[in-house]
């Protein structure tokens, strides 16, 4: 019998989850829950239902794992603990500073209901976190580096769009190649924000808008751009659509460390991702962890987990025997 | 109280474990067991004992985890199941084809004694296996690539040393840069053995040996060199000692896969290691898994485990709270 998945929220991430389920024959999409009118939501999977978000609890015996595809700012802090009352849940909560608080909320709800909740799944937090943790456990003496990009930052693109006179915009975060090379050489550089990443912006202006003023506003925007070397390109709406409609991303996690009685040997561990579609890759990670949620719950485990708490084999459709014979 | 570690076998790997323990304040080296005369074995740790291998069982209440540092060919198939009768054990068994058999033997012994045995720990098998497995679970449709090097292959160096007229030798395995680049581009190339790696040999001849015959013997040696583009350099003993006495290694694990309803998006996951000292890095991984063995045993778990079966958090000296707050 396959693992029955529900999706709450049908945006880029929800659609990505739907696509990922199709690549995993031991899973099936049972239903998509939406806050929109279900009649206006067309999904790709013929065999799945589209329902109102409020009906989700009625599906508690027909869904093994509910994947929460809302945003971290306002949706997930409420939704994940709420739906953990009825379902094993997986989310991609990515507000790093608030993870401890979110963990506590989901843990309490999931323990009370006897369900499993896996939070902060994706690539950062997620696969990048795992690689930071493994590398730190292996090389206790060393330095950590995370670089993001080249990729589209939704938050930074939105910040530009909020500027008066901007019709549309896309912002790319780009690692500085020289900084990456220094880290790889094992020189353990101390890198400022500016030295690690540059920001490149493609902006479509409203008719008659003042380009110079907007460029200045972008480049001096605190938190978002002021601490970076930022480039601004003004382009047409057609160019933005033609050249910048994808959602690529990726990045690098490195740990540079030493071993030996006198710390005489250097080592470099590097993990990198190059992703055509940020939401689809995130979804693919989430779906693997949905399998883990199902299995952990089948074993009688309850409460909140993160990627740190889950043995890798739980993610794979293969048995332990198969994994040892083919991948070890 | 710190985790008390024993080391069986004091070669490069055993010394590496000793150095790694020093970098982990929650661990201490209790004793080194050797098949040599303990009087002739000098270790680096003042506070640890050096004992005969036959005495190891007497230490069963004074050691939490015994790390087996013998070879995979003849030592570990016997030692790991044997010592799992008395200790939680960790080994670096690396004969990939015989892992299922070794697992079964260690599992039976460890279940009978109520101990935990973790096998095949290191970087390949070990961290490379983990990365293959995670990447396959995340991207079910894709291709796997593992490249080794640049690094010293002990087995290939030994094979050259066995040739008549060879005094000493060092062999480097080197990934072919163009092959790596093709994989990174996402073209999913089908690569022959020859297209993936080259082999470079540094050979010291016995006086009067026939260089041309030896070069020919190396280049045509079945399994070891015949399927590769092999370069042979004849150098002096001094040069070998001066330029080739290190034991560097490393490599790359890549998975190139697709997502999307029509498989329209490509993704690349890459993990790489660049190691000054192969045995010290392997030891560092083993010591992190020794911590896991101790904790799993403390929870009452028994039997054989591999890196696939162990939740990442068990490797870290940090608590779950600390990990979530600092690394997620």
XYZ file of C-alpha atoms in Angstrom, chain A:
328
model
C 0.000 0.000 0.000
C 1.418 3.353 -0.865
C 1.980 6.265 1.486
C -0.953 8.678 1.156
C 0.162 12.298 1.044
C -1.847 15.475 1.503
C -0.649 18.927 0.451
C -1.793 22.081 2.244
C -1.184 25.139 0.080
C -0.860 24.920 -3.664
C 1.778 27.447 -4.736
C 5.226 26.756 -6.164
C 6.122 24.485 -3.273
C 2.839 22.567 -3.313
C 3.135 21.974 -7.036
C 6.739 20.857 -6.491
C 5.565 18.316 -3.915
C 2.963 17.055 -6.367
C 5.670 16.550 -9.022
C 8.022 14.837 -6.547
C 5.327 12.374 -5.444
C 5.019 11.277 -9.071
C 8.714 10.267 -8.993
C 8.243 8.074 -5.901
C 6.201 4.958 -6.715
C 5.622 4.117 -3.046
C 3.622 7.323 -2.590
C 0.382 8.765 -3.855
C -1.191 12.187 -3.660
C -4.556 11.869 -1.917
C -5.678 15.489 -1.708
C -4.648 19.108 -2.047
C -6.091 21.560 0.487
C -6.334 25.192 -0.498
C -7.539 28.460 0.986
C -8.782 29.439 -2.459
C -12.048 28.235 -3.921
C -11.249 24.613 -4.919
C -13.176 25.120 -8.145
C -10.552 27.625 -9.229
C -7.599 25.375 -8.451
C -6.469 22.959 -11.130
C -3.911 20.377 -10.096
C -1.855 18.011 -12.237
C -2.809 14.704 -10.596
C -6.071 13.253 -11.963
C -6.595 10.906 -9.049
C -6.298 13.464 -6.238
C -9.027 15.593 -4.690
C -8.941 19.361 -4.277
C -10.573 20.495 -1.048
C -11.010 23.512 1.166
C -8.328 23.916 3.819
C -11.044 23.829 6.498
C -11.982 20.275 5.462
C -8.499 18.879 6.046
C -9.244 17.379 9.478
C -11.977 15.225 7.897
C -9.197 13.455 5.978
C -7.260 12.401 9.039
C -7.786 8.695 8.400
C -7.248 8.950 4.664
C -3.871 10.679 4.701
C -0.629 9.342 6.195
C 1.430 12.524 5.998
C 0.286 16.104 5.431
C 2.884 18.359 3.828
C 2.517 22.003 4.786
C 3.468 24.267 1.899
C 2.753 27.672 3.403
C 5.190 30.460 4.210
C 7.382 30.698 7.280
C 6.401 34.243 8.231
C 2.751 33.728 9.153
C 1.435 30.370 7.859
C 3.654 27.667 9.333
C 3.957 28.969 12.913
C 0.182 28.457 13.144
C -0.410 25.605 10.702
C 2.249 23.101 11.698
C 1.212 22.810 15.367
C -2.476 22.960 14.362
C -2.343 20.156 11.793
C -0.017 18.046 13.942
C -3.162 17.439 16.016
C -4.549 15.303 13.182
C -1.677 14.301 10.933
C 1.960 13.402 10.704
C 3.267 16.625 9.197
C 6.341 17.917 7.366
C 7.126 21.586 6.849
C 9.955 23.715 5.446
C 9.996 26.370 8.174
C 13.055 28.452 7.329
C 13.217 31.352 9.782
C 16.449 30.084 11.344
C 16.242 32.262 14.467
C 12.751 31.015 15.355
C 13.385 27.291 14.880
C 13.742 26.504 18.623
C 10.366 28.110 19.342
C 8.679 26.415 16.375
C 10.200 23.080 17.412
C 8.723 23.422 20.917
C 5.235 24.219 19.596
C 5.190 21.359 17.108
C 6.711 18.955 19.620
C 4.007 19.658 22.190
C 1.198 19.285 19.633
C 2.613 16.120 18.056
C 3.309 14.452 21.378
C -0.237 15.194 22.532
C -1.739 13.676 19.364
C 0.732 10.796 19.027
C 1.924 12.058 15.640
C 5.305 12.867 14.096
C 6.140 16.384 12.927
C 9.290 17.034 10.906
C 10.155 20.711 10.599
C 12.615 22.846 8.622
C 13.070 20.401 5.753
C 14.541 21.539 2.445
C 18.055 22.556 1.550
C 18.744 25.444 3.945
C 17.557 24.593 6.524
C 17.794 20.940 5.517
C 20.578 19.425 3.461
C 22.921 22.335 4.187
C 22.251 21.961 7.921
C 22.992 18.243 7.736
C 26.256 18.902 5.978
C 27.258 21.561 8.485
C 26.485 19.143 11.312
C 28.223 16.073 9.886
C 31.295 18.117 8.965
C 31.480 19.656 12.446
C 31.184 16.271 14.117
C 33.973 14.869 11.941
C 36.314 17.850 12.117
C 35.785 19.439 15.545
C 38.571 21.962 14.909
C 37.848 24.049 11.845
C 35.842 26.831 10.237
C 32.424 26.774 8.578
C 31.424 28.631 5.458
C 28.054 28.771 3.724
C 27.664 30.543 0.381
C 24.309 30.914 -1.362
C 23.711 31.197 -5.084
C 23.861 31.850 -7.811
C 20.134 32.068 -7.309
C 16.991 34.095 -6.993
C 16.194 35.480 -3.563
C 12.455 35.889 -3.262
C 12.770 38.174 -0.245
C 15.190 40.539 -1.961
C 13.152 40.580 -5.173
C 10.067 41.481 -3.123
C 11.959 44.261 -1.347
C 12.803 45.869 -4.692
C 9.212 45.497 -5.914
C 8.008 47.497 -2.923
C 9.988 50.567 -4.054
C 7.864 53.300 -5.575
C 8.202 53.313 -9.374
C 9.246 49.639 -9.679
C 6.928 47.502 -11.769
C 8.740 44.184 -11.348
C 12.156 42.896 -10.281
C 14.333 39.829 -9.817
C 17.360 39.692 -7.549
C 20.222 37.191 -7.783
C 22.527 36.372 -4.887
C 25.996 35.450 -6.178
C 28.918 33.997 -4.212
C 32.200 35.870 -4.712
C 34.470 33.411 -6.581
C 37.671 34.657 -4.888
C 36.160 34.095 -1.430
C 35.203 30.525 -2.355
C 38.726 29.922 -3.674
C 40.333 31.225 -0.475
C 38.194 28.881 1.591
C 39.063 25.949 -0.671
C 42.765 26.737 -0.315
C 42.391 26.223 3.433
C 43.511 29.694 4.449
C 40.493 29.984 6.825
C 39.718 33.563 5.789
C 37.507 35.768 7.947
C 35.012 37.079 5.420
C 32.747 40.099 5.751
C 29.227 40.073 4.337
C 30.452 42.114 1.375
C 33.316 39.735 0.679
C 31.088 36.650 0.499
C 28.246 37.603 -1.825
C 27.307 40.163 -4.448
C 23.740 41.057 -5.412
C 22.540 41.602 -8.960
C 19.145 43.170 -9.616
C 17.050 43.249 -12.782
C 14.412 45.938 -12.516
C 11.445 46.902 -14.689
C 10.423 50.531 -14.143
C 6.944 52.005 -14.142
C 6.555 54.490 -16.940
C 8.248 57.789 -16.072
C 9.937 56.443 -12.944
C 13.256 57.950 -11.852
C 15.899 55.270 -12.499
C 18.694 57.059 -10.634
C 16.604 57.494 -7.495
C 15.465 53.859 -7.577
C 19.005 52.560 -8.077
C 20.090 54.620 -5.084
C 17.195 53.357 -2.984
C 18.066 49.762 -3.769
C 21.783 50.106 -3.118
C 21.319 51.816 0.236
C 18.459 49.670 1.545
C 19.482 48.537 5.042
C 19.765 44.769 5.746
C 18.879 43.856 2.173
C 21.497 45.628 0.039
C 23.534 48.250 1.930
C 26.156 45.738 3.125
C 26.728 44.274 -0.347
C 28.197 45.288 -3.660
C 24.986 45.582 -5.626
C 24.518 45.939 -9.371
C 21.254 47.227 -10.813
C 20.166 46.639 -14.426
C 17.062 48.280 -15.814
C 15.386 46.072 -18.385
C 12.069 45.807 -20.171
C 9.175 43.688 -18.962
C 9.710 41.404 -21.972
C 13.369 40.882 -21.090
C 12.501 40.085 -17.484
C 9.977 37.516 -18.617
C 12.262 36.029 -21.269
C 15.528 35.865 -19.304
C 14.580 35.819 -15.636
C 11.437 33.774 -15.155
C 13.185 30.742 -13.630
C 13.744 30.170 -9.922
C 17.270 28.714 -9.872
C 19.312 28.569 -6.687
C 22.016 26.642 -4.947
C 25.109 27.213 -2.890
C 28.044 25.759 -1.041
C 28.668 24.475 2.480
C 32.327 24.100 3.318
C 34.229 23.071 6.394
C 37.947 23.491 6.535
C 39.598 21.692 9.450
C 42.735 20.157 10.833
C 43.742 16.768 12.245
C 46.920 15.208 13.620
C 48.688 15.350 16.971
C 50.105 18.775 16.105
C 47.159 19.739 13.843
C 49.532 19.281 10.939
C 47.033 18.044 8.318
C 44.359 20.082 6.586
C 41.071 18.799 5.224
C 38.279 20.335 3.208
C 34.699 19.048 3.115
C 32.511 20.685 0.485
C 28.840 20.174 -0.341
C 27.205 22.067 -3.146
C 23.885 22.308 -4.926
C 23.117 23.675 -8.362
C 19.362 23.826 -8.772
C 17.253 24.769 -11.785
C 14.199 25.050 -9.564
C 14.512 25.990 -5.914
C 10.922 25.028 -4.994
C 11.047 21.693 -6.826
C 14.305 20.673 -5.163
C 12.994 21.742 -1.753
C 9.861 19.692 -2.456
C 11.941 16.665 -3.378
C 13.716 16.809 -0.030
C 10.386 17.246 1.764
C 8.859 14.214 0.050
C 11.810 12.014 1.112
C 11.260 13.186 4.698
C 7.525 12.510 4.367
C 8.510 8.863 3.855
C 10.563 9.092 7.044
C 7.614 10.665 8.922
C 5.393 7.786 7.833
C 7.896 5.171 8.944
C 8.740 6.815 12.245
C 5.023 7.081 13.022
C 4.541 3.412 12.043
C 7.181 2.532 14.641
C 5.228 4.423 17.269
C 7.476 7.466 17.514
C 5.895 10.823 18.281
C 6.872 14.474 18.611
C 8.911 16.934 16.591
C 12.014 15.918 14.660
C 14.470 17.707 12.437
C 16.863 16.349 9.811
C 19.382 15.832 12.632
C 17.144 13.303 14.375
C 16.361 11.002 11.467
C 18.547 8.116 10.331
C 19.278 8.440 6.600
C 17.810 5.030 5.710
C 14.316 6.275 6.623
C 14.404 8.552 3.570
C 14.946 5.825 1.030
C 12.382 3.546 -0.576
C 15.061 0.832 -0.604
C 15.404 -1.707 2.211
C 18.419 -1.832 4.513
C 19.709 -4.887 2.615
C 19.424 -3.110 -0.727
C 21.082 0.033 0.583
C 24.017 -1.892 2.051
C 24.458 -3.927 -1.126
C 24.214 -1.036 -3.574
C 25.164 2.242 -1.910
C 27.471 1.580 1.019
